[in-house]
Coordinates of C-alpha atoms in Angstrom, one line a residue:
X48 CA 125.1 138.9 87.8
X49 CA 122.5 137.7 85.2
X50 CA 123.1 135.2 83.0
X51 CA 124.3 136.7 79.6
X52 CA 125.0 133.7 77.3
X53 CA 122.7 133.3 73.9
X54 CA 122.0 129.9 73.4
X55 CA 122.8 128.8 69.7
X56 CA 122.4 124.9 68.5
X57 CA 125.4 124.5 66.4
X58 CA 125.2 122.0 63.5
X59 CA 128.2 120.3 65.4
X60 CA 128.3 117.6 62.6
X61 CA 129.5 120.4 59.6
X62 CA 132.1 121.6 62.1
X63 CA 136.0 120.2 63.1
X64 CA 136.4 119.5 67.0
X65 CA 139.5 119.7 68.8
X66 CA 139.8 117.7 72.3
X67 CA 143.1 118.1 74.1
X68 CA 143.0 115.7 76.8
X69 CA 142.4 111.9 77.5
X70 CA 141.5 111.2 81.0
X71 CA 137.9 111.1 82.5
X72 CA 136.7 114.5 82.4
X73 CA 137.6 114.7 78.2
X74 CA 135.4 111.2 78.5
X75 CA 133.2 113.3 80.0
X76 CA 133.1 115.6 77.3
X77 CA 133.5 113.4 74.4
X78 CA 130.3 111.3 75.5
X79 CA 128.3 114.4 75.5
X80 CA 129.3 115.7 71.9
X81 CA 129.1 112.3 70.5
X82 CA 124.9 111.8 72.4
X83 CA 124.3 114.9 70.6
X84 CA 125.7 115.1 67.1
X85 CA 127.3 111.6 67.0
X86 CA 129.4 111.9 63.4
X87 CA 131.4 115.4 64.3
X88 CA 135.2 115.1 63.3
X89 CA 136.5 115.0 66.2
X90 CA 140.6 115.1 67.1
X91 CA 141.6 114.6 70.7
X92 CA 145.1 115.0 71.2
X93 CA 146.5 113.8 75.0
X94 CA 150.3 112.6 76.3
X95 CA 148.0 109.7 78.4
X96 CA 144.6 108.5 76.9
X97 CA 142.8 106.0 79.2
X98 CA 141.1 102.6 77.4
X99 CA 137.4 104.2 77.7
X100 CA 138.3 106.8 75.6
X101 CA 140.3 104.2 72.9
X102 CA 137.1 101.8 73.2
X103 CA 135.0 104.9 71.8
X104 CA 137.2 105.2 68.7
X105 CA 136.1 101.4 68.2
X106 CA 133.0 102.4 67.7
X107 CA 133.1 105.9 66.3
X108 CA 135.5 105.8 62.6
X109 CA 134.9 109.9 63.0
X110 CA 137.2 110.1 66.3
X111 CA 140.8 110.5 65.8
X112 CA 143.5 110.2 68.9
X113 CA 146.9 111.1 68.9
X114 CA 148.9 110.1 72.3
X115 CA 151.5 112.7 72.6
X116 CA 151.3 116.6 73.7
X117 CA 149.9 119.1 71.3
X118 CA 151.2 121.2 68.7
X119 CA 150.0 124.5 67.9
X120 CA 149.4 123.2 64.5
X121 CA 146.6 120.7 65.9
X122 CA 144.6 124.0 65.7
X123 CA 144.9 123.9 62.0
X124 CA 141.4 123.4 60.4
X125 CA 139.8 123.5 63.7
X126 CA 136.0 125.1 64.3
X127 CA 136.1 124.9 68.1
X128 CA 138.4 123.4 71.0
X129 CA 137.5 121.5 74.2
X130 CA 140.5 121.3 76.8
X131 CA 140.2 119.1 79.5
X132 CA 143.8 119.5 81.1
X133 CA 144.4 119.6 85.2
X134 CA 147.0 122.0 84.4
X135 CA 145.6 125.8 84.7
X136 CA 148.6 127.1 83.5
X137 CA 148.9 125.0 80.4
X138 CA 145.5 125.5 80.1
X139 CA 145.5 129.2 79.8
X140 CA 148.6 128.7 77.3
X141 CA 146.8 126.6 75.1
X142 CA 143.6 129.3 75.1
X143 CA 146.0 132.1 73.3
X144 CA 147.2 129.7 70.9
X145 CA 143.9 129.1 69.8
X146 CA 142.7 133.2 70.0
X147 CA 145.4 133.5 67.6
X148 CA 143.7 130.9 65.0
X149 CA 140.3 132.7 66.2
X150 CA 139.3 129.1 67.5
X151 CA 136.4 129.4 70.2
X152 CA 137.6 127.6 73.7
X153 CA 135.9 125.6 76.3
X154 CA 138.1 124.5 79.5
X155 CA 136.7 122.3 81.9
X156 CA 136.1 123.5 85.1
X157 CA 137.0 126.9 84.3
X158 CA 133.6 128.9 83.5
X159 CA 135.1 132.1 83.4
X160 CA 137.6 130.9 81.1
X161 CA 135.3 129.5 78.6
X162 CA 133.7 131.2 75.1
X163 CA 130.9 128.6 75.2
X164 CA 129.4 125.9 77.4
X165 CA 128.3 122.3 77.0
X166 CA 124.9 123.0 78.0
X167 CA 122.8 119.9 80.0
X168 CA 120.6 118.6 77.1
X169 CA 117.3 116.9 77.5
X170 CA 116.6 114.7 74.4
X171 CA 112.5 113.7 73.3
X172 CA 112.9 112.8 69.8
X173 CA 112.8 115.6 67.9
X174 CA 112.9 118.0 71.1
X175 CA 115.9 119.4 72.6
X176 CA 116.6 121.6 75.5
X177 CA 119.5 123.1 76.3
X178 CA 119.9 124.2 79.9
X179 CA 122.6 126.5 81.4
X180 CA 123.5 127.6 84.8
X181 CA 126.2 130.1 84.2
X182 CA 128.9 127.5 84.9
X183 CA 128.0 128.2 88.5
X184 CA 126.4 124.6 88.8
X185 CA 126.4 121.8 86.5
X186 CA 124.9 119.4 89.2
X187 CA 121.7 121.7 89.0
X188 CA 122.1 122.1 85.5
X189 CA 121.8 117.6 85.5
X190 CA 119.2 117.7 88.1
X191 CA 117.1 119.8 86.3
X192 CA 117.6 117.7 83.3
X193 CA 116.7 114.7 84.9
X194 CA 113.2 116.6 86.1
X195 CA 112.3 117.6 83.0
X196 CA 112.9 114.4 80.9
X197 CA 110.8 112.3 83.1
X198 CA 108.0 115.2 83.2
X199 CA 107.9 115.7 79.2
X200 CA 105.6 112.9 77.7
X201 CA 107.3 110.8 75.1
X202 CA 104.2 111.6 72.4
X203 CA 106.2 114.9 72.8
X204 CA 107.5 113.6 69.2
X205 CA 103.9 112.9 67.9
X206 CA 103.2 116.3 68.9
X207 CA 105.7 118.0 67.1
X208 CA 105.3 115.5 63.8
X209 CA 101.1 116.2 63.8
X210 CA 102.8 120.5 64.3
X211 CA 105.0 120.0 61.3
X212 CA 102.3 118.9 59.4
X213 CA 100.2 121.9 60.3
X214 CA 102.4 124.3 59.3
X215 CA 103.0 122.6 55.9
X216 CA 99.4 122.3 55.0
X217 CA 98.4 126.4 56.0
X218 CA 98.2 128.6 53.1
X219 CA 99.0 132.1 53.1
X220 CA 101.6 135.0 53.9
X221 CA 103.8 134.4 57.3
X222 CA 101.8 136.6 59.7
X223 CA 98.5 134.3 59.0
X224 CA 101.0 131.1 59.7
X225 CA 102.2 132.4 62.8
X226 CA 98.9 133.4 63.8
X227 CA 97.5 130.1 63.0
X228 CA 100.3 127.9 64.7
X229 CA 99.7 130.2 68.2
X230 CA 96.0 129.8 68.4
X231 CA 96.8 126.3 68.2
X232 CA 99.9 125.8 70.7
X233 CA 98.3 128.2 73.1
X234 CA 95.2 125.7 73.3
X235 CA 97.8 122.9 73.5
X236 CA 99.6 124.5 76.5
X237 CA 96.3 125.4 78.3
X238 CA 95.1 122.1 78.3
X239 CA 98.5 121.4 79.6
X240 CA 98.2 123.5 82.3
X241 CA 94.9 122.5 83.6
X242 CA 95.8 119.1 83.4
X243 CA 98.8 119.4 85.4
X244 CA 96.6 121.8 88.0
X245 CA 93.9 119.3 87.7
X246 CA 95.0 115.9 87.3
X247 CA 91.1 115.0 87.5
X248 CA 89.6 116.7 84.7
X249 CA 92.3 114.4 82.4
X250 CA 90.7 111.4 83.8
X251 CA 87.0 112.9 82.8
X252 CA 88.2 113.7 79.6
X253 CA 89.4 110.3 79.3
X254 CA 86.0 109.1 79.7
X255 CA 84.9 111.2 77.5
X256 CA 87.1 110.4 74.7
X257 CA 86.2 106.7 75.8
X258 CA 82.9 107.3 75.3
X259 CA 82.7 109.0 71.5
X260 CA 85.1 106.0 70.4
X261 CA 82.5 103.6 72.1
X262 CA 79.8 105.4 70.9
X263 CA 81.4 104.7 67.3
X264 CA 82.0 101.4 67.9
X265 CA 78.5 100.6 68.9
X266 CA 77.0 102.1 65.7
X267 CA 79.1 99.9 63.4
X268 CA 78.3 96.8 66.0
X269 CA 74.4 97.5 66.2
X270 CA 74.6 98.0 62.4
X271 CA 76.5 95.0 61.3
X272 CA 74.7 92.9 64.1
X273 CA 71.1 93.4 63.1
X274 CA 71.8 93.3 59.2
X275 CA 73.4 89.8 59.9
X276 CA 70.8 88.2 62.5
X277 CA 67.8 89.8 60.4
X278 CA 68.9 89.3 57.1
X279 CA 71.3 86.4 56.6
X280 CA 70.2 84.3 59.5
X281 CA 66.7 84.1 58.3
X282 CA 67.2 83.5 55.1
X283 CA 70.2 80.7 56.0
X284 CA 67.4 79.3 59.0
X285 CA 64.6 78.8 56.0
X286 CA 66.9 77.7 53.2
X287 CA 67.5 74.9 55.3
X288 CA 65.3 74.3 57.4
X289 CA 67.3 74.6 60.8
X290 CA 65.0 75.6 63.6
X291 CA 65.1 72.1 65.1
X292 CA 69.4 72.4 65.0
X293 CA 68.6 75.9 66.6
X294 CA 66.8 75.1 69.5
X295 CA 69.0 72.4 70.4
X296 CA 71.9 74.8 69.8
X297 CA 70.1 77.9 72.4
X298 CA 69.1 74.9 74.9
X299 CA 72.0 73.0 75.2
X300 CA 74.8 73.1 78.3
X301 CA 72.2 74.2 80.5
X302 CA 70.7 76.8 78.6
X303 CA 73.9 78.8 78.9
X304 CA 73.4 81.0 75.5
X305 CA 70.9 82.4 77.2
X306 CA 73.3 83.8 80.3
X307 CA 75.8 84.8 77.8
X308 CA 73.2 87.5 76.6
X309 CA 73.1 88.1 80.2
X310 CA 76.8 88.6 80.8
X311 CA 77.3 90.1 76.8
X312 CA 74.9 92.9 78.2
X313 CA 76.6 93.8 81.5
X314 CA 80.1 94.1 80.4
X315 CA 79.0 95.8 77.6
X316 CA 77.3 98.3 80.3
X317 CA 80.1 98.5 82.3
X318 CA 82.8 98.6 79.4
X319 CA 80.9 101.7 78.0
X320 CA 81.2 103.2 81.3
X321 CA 84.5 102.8 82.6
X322 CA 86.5 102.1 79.4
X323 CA 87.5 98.8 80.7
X324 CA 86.1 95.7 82.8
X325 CA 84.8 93.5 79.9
X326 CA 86.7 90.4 80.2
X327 CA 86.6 91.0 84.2
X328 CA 83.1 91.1 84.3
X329 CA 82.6 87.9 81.5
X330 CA 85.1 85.8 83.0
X331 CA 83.4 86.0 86.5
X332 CA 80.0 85.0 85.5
X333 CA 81.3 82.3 83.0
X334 CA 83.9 80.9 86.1
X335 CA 80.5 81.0 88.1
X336 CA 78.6 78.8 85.8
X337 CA 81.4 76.0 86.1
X338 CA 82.6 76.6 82.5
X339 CA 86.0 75.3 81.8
X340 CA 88.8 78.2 82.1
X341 CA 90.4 77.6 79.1
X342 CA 86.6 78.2 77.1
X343 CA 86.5 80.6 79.1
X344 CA 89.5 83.3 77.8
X345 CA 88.9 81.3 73.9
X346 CA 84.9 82.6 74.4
X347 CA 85.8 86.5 75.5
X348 CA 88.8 86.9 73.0
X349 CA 86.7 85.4 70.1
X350 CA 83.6 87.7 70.8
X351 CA 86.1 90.9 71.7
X352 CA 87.8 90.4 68.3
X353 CA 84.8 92.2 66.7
X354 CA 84.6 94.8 69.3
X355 CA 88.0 95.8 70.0
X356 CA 88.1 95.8 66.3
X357 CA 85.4 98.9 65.9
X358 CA 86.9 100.3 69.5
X359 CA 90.8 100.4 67.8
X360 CA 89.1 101.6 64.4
X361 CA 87.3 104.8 65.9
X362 CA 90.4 105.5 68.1
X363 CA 92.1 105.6 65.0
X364 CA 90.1 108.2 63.0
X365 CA 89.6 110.2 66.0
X366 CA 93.6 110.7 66.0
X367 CA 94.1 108.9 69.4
X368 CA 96.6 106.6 68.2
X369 CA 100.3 106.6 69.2
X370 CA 102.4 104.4 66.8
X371 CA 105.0 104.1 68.4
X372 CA 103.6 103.1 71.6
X373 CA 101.6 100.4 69.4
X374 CA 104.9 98.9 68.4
X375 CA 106.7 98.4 71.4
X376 CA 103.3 97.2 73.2
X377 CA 102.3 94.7 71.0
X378 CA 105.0 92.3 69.6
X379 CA 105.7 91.4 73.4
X380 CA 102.0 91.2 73.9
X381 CA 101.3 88.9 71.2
X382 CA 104.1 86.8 72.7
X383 CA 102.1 86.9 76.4
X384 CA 99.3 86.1 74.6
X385 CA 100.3 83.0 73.0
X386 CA 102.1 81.8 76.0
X387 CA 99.0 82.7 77.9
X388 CA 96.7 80.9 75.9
X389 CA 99.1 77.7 75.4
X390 CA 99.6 77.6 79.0
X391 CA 95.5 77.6 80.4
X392 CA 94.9 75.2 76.9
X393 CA 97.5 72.4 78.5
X394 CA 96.8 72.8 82.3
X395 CA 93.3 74.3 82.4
X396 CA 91.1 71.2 81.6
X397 CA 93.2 68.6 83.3
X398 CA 94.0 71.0 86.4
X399 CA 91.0 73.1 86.4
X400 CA 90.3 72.8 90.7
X401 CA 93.8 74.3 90.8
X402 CA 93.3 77.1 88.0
X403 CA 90.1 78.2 88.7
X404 CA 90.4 79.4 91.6
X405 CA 94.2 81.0 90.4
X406 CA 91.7 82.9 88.1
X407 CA 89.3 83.7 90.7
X408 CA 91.7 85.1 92.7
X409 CA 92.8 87.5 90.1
X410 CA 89.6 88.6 89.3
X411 CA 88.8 89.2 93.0
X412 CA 92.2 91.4 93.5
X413 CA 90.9 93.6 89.6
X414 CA 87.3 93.7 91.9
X415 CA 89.2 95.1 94.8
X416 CA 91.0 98.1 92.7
X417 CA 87.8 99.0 91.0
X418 CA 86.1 99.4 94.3
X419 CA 88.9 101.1 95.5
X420 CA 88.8 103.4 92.3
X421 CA 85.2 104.1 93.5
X422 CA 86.3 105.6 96.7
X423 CA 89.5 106.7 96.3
X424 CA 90.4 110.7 97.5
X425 CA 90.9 112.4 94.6
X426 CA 93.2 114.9 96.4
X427 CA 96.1 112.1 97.4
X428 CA 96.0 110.9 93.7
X429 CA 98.1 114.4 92.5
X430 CA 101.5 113.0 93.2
X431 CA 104.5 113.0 91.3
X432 CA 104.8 111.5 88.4
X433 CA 106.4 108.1 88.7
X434 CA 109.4 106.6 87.3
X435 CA 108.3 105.6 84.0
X436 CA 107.4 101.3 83.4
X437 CA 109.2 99.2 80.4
X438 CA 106.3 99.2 77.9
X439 CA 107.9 95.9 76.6
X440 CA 107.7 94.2 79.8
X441 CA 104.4 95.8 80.7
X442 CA 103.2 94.6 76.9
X443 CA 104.2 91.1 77.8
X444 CA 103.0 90.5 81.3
X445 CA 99.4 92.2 80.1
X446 CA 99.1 89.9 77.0
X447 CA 99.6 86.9 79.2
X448 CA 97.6 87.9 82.1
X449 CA 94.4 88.7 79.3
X450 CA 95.3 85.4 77.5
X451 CA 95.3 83.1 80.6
X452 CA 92.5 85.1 83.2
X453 CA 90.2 85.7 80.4
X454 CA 90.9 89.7 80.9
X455 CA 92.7 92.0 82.6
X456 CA 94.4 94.2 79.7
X457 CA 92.5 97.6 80.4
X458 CA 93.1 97.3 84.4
X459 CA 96.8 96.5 84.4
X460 CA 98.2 98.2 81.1
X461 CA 95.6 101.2 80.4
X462 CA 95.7 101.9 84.0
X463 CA 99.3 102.2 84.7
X464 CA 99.8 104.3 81.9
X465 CA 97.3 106.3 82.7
X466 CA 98.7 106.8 86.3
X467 CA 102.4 107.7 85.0
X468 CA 101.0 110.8 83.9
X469 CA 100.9 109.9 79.9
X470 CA 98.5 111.4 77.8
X471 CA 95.3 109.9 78.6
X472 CA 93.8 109.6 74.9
X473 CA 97.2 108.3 73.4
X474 CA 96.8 105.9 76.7
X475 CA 93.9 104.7 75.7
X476 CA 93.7 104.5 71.5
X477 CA 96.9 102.5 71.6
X478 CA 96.6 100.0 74.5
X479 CA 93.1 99.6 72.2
X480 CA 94.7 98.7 69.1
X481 CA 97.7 96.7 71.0
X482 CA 94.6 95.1 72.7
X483 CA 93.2 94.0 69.1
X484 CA 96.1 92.4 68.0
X485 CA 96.7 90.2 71.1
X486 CA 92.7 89.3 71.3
X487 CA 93.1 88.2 67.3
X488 CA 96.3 86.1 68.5
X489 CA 94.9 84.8 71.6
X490 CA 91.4 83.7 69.5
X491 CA 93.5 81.7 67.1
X492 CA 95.4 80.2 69.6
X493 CA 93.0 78.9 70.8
X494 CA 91.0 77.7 67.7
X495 CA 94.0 75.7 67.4
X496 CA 94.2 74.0 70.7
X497 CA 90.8 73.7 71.9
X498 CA 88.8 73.6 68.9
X499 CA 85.6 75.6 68.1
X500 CA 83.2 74.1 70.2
X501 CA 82.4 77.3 72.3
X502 CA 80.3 78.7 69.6
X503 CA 76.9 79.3 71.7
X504 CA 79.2 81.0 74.6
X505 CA 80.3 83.1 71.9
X506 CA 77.4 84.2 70.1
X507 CA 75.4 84.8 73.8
X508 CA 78.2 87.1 74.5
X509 CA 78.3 88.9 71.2
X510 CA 74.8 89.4 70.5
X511 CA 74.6 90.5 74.4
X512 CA 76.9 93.3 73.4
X513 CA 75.5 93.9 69.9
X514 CA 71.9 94.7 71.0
X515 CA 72.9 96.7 74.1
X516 CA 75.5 99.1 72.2
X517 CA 73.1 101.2 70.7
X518 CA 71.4 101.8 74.3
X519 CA 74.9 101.6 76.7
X520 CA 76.8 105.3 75.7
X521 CA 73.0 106.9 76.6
X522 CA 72.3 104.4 79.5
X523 CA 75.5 104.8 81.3
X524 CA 75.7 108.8 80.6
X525 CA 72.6 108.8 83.0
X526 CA 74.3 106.7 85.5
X527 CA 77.1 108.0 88.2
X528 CA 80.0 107.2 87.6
X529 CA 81.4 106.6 91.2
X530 CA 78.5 104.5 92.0
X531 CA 79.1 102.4 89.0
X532 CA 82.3 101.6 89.9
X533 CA 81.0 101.0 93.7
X534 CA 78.3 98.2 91.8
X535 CA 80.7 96.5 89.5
X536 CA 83.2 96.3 92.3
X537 CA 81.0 94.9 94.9
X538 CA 79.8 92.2 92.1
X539 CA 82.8 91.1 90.8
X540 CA 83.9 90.5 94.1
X541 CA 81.0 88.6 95.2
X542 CA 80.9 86.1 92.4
X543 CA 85.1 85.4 92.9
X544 CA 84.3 84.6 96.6
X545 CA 81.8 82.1 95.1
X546 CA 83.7 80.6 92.5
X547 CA 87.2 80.2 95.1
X548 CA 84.8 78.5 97.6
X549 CA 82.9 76.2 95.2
X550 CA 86.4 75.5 93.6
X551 CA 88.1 74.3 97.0
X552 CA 85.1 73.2 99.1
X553 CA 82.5 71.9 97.2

């Protein structure tokens, strides 16, 4: 037999409820009305109502419990009943009564007894699905539930704001709106589709989207860099006659400004490629060249703050940003962060043989994923999705990983968000903007603990990314992909070998 029912969402919360029965199974039912419309008037009327069931009136001023067996006047001013007695007999007795105050019935357990269902509800914000099995099997019905809540994406809810919006803003008679609101829902689903059929094709338009917001980025960088060097630096450089302070400045600590254009310019190459790898790549070379870790993570976060700053920006106007995954990301983050960055500014100088190679090692296991990214069979990558990570956790152990290594944000967060099956552009806008906050935090930190003394570390690196961003979205478009990955792999590997044996051997 098909399954007849119509499903309706009552407004359960303008309507009187009726419960007659107070062991588990009314529990049962009483958790499920109060998850879904949680202030309904609710009655519940038992001879025998068990503590879970009192503890819920603790906490609910809308439930009210009388312990004794019902009268036919408890249907008095009642929408609909719920009876949730092991007594068939009684329970049929008590179905009459109610026909004869026309109040609709559901008994537990008894499906053919029933007027209406308590359907299995799966809950995304603003999204609800009901799902019904006939009353032939609720354990389906749940299983199914489960299935789809972990495979609907939670910027289901951004979604649905961005399509309320829409529908607000079109002008014109109801034919045109409907018309309008499919073209764009069907697009919506077919990219849906594909991506779920495809699960590469998100990950190319994830560099894609990467790329535009880099490409943005770079503008604003190449502008603001060569208005400042040109303009004010000459002027500053004449008005006070500071070209002999300058080439002590570029000269000194070995000539290391000079390899900080070096390293400015390849993780700007590799960051505009991959989306990620700029600290990794910076904080190998600068661990190579013996620089002390904690001058180390205060260098990269102090030059990043300006590009993550245009990177979180352009994300921003293109409409990549989630807001609510910003806000559970980054107070946690900001926490890492600081912990991060207090921890390598206490133990890094004194204990540097010990964390140098701690930080060598880490960079060595992000060179080994990026290699394996390089190679890795496409066609084993489309497996289920996963069970979901704790964003706050994830937030926290990310900000203090980026804080204390240097880097390491865009592998570990982007990456396992990515490989949850999110939506790759909400992925990566937010962990951008969660990313600028913690690199603003972790730069401060560290002006207060270590001083500013890292200024020619900084400007190599900044003015190495500066002058390449104009050239890296066209350089690296010309350049595969896979092969990239392959190089960048390889090298960061090679110079953590380096660094771990000079640290413990030499």
């Amino acid at each position: 037999m098909s399954n007849a029912l119509y499903p309706i969402f009552l407004k359960l919360e303008n309507l009187s409820l009726l419960i007659i029965g107070g062991g588990k199974i009314a529990l049962e039912k009483l958790e499920s009305v109060l998850g879904n419309s949680p202030e309904t008037s609710i009655t519940l009327v038992a001879k025998e109502i068990i503590p879970e069931v009192r503890s819920l009136q603790n906490r609910f001023s809308n439930i009210t419990l009388y312990e004794r067996a019902y009268h036919d006047h408890d249907f008095n001013d009642t929408d609909l009943a719920i009876v949730a007695v092991n007594d068939i007999v009684l329970a049929g007795e008590i179905r009459d009564k109610a026909y004869q105050r026309n109040v609709l019935v559901n008994i537990a357990d008894k499906p053919e007894l029933c007027d209406f269902y308590l359907g299995s509800i799966v809950k995304k914000g603003s999204l609800k699905i009901a799902i019904s099995t006939n009353g032939k099997s609720p354990t389906i019905a749940k299983r199914l539930r489960e299935t789809f809540t972990e495979t609907i994406p939670d910027e289901m809810d951004h979604v649905l704001d961005n399509m309320q919006n829409i529908r607000q803003q079109l002008k014109g008679d109801f034919d045109y709106k409907v018309q309008e609101l499919n073209k764009i829902t069907t697009e919506y689903l077919s990219d849906g589709k594909a991506s779920s059929a495809k699960p590469d094709r998100e990950i190319e338009k994830l560099i894609h989207i990467t790329k535009i917001a880099q490409r943005r980025a770079n503008i604003y960088l190449a502008i603001i860099g060569v208005m400042l060097f040109f303009g004010i630096f000459g002027l500053v450089v004449y008005q006070f006659n500071l070209s002999g302070d300058i080439q002590y400045f570029l000269n000194k600590d070995g000539h290391i400004f000079y390899w900080m254009l070096f390293a400015g310019f390849m993780a700007e190459i590799v960051a505009g490629s991959m989306g990620m790898g700029y600290g990794v790549i910076c904080t190998t070379i600068l661990l190579l060249l013996n620089v002390p870790p904690p001058v180390v993570s205060a260098s990269i976060h102090s030059a990043e703050s300006f590009t993550t700053a245009a990177g979180g920006f352009s994300h921003y106007k293109l409409g990549n940003v989630n807001k609510k995954m910003v806000w559970v990301l980054f107070p946690l983050a900001i926490v890492g962060s600081i912990i991060g960055a207090l921890t390598l500014s206490h133990y890094g100088e004194h204990y540097a043989h010990i964390v140098k190679p701690i930080i060598a090692c880490y960079t060595l296991y992000l060179g080994l994923n990026i290699l394996k990214n390089a190679f890795k069979d496409k066609k084993r990558n489309q497996s289920k999705t996963k069970r979901r990570t704790n964003l706050r956790v994830l937030g926290f152990v990310g900000g203090f990983i980026d804080s204390f290594a240097g880097g390491g944000w865009g592998p570990l967060v982007t990456g396992t968000l990515i490989k949850e099956g999110r939506i790759p552009r909400y992925v990566v806008g937010s962990s951008t903007v969660a990313k600028f906050l913690l690199t603003i935090t972790s730069a401060v930190t560290f002006i207060f603990t270590i001083g500013i003394h890292h200024w020619n570390i900084v400007l190599g690196l900044l003015l190495g990314g500066v002058f390449t961003a104009p050239f890296s979205a066209m350089l690296t478009s010309k350049l595969p992909t896979k092969k990239m990955f392959a190089v960048v792999g390889v090298v960061v590997i090679l110079m953590s070998l380096v660094t771990i044996v000079k640290s413990l051997f030499l």
